[in-house]
Coordinates of N, CA and C in Angstrom, one line a residue:
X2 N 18.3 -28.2 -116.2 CA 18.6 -27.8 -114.8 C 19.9 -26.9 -114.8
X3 N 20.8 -27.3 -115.7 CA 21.8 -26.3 -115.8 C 21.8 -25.2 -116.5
X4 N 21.1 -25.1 -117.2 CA 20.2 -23.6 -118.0 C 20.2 -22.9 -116.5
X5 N 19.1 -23.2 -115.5 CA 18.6 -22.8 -114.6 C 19.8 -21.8 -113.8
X6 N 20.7 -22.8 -113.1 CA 21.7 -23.1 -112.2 C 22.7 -21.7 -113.2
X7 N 23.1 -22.0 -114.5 CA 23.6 -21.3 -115.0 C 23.3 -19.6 -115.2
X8 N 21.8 -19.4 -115.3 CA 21.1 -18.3 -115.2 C 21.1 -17.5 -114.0
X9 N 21.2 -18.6 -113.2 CA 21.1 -17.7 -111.5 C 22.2 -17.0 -111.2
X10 N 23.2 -18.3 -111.3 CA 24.6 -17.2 -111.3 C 25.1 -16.2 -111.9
X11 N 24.8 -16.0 -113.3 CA 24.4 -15.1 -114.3 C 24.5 -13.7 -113.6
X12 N 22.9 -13.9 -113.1 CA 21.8 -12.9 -112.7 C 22.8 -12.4 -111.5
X13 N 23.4 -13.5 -110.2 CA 24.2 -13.0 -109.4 C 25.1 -11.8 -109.5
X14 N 26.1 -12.7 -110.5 CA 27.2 -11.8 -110.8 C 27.1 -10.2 -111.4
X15 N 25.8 -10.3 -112.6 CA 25.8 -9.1 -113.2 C 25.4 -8.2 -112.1
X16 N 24.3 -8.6 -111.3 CA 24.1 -7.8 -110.3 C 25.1 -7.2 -109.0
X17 N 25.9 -8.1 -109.0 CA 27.0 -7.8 -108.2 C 27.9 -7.0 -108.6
X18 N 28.5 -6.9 -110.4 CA 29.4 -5.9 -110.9 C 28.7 -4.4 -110.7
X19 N 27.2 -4.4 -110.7 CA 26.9 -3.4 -111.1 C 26.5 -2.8 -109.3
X20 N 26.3 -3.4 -108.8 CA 26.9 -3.1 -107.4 C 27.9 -2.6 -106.7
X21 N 28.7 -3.1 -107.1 CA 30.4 -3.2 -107.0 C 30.5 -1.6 -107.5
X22 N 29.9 -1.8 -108.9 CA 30.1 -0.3 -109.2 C 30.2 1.0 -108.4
X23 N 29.1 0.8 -108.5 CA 28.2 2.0 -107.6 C 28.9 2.0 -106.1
X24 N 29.0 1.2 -105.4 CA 29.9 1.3 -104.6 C 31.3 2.0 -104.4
X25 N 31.7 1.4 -105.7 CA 33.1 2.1 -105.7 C 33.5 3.7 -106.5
X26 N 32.1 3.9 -106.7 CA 31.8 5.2 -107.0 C 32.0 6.0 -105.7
X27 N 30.9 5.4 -105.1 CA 30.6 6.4 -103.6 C 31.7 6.4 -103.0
X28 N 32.7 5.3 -102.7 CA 33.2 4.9 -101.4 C 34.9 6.1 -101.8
X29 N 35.8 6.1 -103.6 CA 36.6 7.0 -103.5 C 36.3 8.2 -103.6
X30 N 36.8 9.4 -102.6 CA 36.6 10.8 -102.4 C 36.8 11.4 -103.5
X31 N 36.3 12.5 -103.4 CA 36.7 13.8 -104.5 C 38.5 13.8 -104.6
X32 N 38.8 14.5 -103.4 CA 40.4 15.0 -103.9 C 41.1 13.4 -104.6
X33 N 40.7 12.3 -103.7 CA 41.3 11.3 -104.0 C 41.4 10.5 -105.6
X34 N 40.1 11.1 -106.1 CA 40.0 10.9 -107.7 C 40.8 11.9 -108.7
X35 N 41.0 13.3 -107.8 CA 41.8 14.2 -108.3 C 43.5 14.0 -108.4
X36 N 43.9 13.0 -107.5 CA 45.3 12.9 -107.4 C 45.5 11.9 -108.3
X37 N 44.4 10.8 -108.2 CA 44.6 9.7 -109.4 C 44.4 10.0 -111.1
X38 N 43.7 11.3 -111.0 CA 43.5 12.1 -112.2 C 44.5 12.3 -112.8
X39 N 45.8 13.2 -111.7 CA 47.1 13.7 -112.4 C 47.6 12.5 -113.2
X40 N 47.8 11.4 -112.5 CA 49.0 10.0 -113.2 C 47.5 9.2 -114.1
X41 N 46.4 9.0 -114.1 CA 45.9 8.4 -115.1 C 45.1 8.8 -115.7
X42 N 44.7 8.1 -117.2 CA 43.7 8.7 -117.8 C 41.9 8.2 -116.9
X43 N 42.2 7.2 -116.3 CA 40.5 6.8 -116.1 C 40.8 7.5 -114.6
X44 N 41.1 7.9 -114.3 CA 41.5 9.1 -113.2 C 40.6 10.1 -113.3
X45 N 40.5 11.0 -114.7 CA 39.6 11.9 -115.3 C 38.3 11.6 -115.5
X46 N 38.2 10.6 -115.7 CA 36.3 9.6 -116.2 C 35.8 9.3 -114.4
X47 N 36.9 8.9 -113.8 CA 36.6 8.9 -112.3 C 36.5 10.4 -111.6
X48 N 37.0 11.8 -112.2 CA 36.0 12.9 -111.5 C 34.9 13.7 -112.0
X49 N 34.9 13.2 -113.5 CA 34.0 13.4 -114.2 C 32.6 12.9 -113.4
X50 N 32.8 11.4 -113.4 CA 31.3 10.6 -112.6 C 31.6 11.3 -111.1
X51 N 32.4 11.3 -110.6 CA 32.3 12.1 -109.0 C 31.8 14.0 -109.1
X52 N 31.8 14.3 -110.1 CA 31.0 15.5 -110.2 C 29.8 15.8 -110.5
X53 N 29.4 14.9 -111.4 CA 28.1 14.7 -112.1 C 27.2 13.5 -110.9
X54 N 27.6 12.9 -109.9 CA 26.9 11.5 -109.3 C 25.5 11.4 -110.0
X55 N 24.5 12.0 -110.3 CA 23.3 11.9 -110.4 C 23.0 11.1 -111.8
X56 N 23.7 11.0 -112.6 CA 24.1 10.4 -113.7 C 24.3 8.8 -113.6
X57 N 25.2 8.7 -113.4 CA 26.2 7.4 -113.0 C 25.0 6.8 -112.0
X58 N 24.8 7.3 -110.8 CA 24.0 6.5 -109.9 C 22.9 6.5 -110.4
X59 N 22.1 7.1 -111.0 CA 20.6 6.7 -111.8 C 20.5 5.5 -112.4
X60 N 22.1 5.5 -113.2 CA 22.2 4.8 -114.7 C 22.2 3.0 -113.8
X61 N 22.9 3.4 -113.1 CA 23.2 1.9 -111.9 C 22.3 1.5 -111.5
X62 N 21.5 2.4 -111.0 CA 20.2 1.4 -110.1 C 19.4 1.2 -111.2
X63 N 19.3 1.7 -112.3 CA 18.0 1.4 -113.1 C 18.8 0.3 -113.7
X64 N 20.1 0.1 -114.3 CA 20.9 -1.2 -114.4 C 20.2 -2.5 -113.7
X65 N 20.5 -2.2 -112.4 CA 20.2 -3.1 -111.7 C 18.9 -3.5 -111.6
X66 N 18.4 -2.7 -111.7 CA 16.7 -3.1 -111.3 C 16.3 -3.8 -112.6
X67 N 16.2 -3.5 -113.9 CA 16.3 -4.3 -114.9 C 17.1 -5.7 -115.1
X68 N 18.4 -5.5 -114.4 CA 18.7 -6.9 -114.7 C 18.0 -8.1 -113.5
X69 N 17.5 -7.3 -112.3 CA 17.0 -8.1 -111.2 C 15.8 -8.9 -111.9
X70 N 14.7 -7.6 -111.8 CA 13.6 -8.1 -112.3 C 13.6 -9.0 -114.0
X71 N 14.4 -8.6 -115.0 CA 14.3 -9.5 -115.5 C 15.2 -10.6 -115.6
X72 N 15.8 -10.8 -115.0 CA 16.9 -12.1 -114.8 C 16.0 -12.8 -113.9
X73 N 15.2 -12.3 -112.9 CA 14.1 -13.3 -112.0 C 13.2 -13.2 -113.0
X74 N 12.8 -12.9 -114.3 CA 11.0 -13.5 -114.9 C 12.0 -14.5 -115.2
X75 N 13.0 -14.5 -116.5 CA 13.5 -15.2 -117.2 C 13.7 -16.6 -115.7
X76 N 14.6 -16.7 -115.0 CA 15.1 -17.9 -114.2 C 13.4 -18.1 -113.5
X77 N 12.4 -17.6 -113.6 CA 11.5 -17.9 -113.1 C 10.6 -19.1 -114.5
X78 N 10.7 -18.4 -115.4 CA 10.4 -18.6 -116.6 C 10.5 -20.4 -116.4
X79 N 12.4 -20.4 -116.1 CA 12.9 -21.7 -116.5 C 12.4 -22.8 -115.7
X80 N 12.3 -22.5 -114.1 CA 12.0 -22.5 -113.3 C 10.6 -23.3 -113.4
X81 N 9.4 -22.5 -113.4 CA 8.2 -23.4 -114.1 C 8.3 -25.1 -114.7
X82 N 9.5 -24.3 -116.0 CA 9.1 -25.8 -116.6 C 10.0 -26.5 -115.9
X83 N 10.9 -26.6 -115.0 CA 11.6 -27.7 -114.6 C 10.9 -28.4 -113.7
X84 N 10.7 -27.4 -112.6 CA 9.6 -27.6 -111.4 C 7.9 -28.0 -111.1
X85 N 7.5 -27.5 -112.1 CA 6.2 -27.3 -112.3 C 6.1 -25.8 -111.4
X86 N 4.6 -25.3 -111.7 CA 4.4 -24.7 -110.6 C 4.2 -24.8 -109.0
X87 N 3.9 -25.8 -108.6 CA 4.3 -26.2 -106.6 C 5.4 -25.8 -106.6
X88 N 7.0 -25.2 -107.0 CA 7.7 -25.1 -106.2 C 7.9 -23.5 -106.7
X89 N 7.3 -22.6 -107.7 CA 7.6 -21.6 -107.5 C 7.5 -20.3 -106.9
X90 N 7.1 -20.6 -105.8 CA 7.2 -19.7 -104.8 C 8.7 -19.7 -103.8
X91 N 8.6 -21.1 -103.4 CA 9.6 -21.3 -102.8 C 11.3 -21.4 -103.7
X92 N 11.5 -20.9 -105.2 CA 12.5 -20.8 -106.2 C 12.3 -19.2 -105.7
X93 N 11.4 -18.6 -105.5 CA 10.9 -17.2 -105.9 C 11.9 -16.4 -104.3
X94 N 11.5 -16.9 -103.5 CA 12.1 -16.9 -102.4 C 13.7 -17.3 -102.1
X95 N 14.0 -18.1 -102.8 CA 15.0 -18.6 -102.4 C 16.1 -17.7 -103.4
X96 N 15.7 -17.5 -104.8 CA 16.4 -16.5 -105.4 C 16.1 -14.8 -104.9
X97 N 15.0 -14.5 -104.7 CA 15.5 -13.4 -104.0 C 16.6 -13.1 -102.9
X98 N 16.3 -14.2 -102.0 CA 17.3 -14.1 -100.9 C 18.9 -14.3 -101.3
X99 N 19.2 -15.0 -102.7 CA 20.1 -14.7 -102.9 C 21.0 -13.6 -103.5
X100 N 19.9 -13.1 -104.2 CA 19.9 -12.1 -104.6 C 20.4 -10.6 -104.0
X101 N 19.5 -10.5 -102.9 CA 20.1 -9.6 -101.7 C 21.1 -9.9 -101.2
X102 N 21.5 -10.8 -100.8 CA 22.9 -11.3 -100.3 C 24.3 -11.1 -101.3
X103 N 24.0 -11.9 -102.5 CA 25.3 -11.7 -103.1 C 25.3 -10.8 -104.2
X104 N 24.2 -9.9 -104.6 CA 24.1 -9.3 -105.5 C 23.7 -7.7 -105.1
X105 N 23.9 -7.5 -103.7 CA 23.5 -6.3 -102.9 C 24.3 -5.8 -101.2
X106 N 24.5 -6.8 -100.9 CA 24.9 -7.0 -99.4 C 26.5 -7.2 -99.5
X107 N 27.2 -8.1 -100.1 CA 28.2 -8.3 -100.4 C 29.5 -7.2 -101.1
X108 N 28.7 -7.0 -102.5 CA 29.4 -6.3 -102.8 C 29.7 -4.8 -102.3

């Protein structure tokens, strides 16, 4: 059960960094990555990905969609044998919904 519990939050988080990401791609502006450019070096890697977006945001969603889907067969996987099958619909459900919430919505 703690395999399980352990895997979920897993799946949460990773999906939330790479959320987070992408977010914080979109959300600082062009000039604004140019002023942070002058004083730092990831300043430069930040207008690089703000020039190129098509890159970076491909790379993220396909991220995510691979860790979604397989972070849910895997915790589904585990899921089975704890539960049997009667409850995995309602696991199936109940991690998606978390899923969208703290791994989409949130960040």
């Amino acid at each position: 059960m703690g395999v399980l519990i352990s895997s979920i939050l897993l799946i949460i988080i990773a999906d939330g960094a790479v959320s987070a990401a992408e977010a914080a791609i979109y959300s600082v502006p062009i000039h604004k990555a140019k002023i942070y450019a002058e004083k730092y070096r990831a300043g430069r890697t930040l207008v690089l990905l703000k020039e190129s977006m098509e890159k970076p945001i491909t790379t993220l969603i396909a991220l995510s969609s691979i860790i979604t889907i397989g972070g849910s067969f895997y915790a589904g996987f585990l899921a089975t044998k704890i539960f049997n099958n009667y409850w995995i619909g309602i696991f199936a459900g109940l991690q998606t919904f978390l899923l969208m919430i703290f791994g989409e919505i949130i960040p």
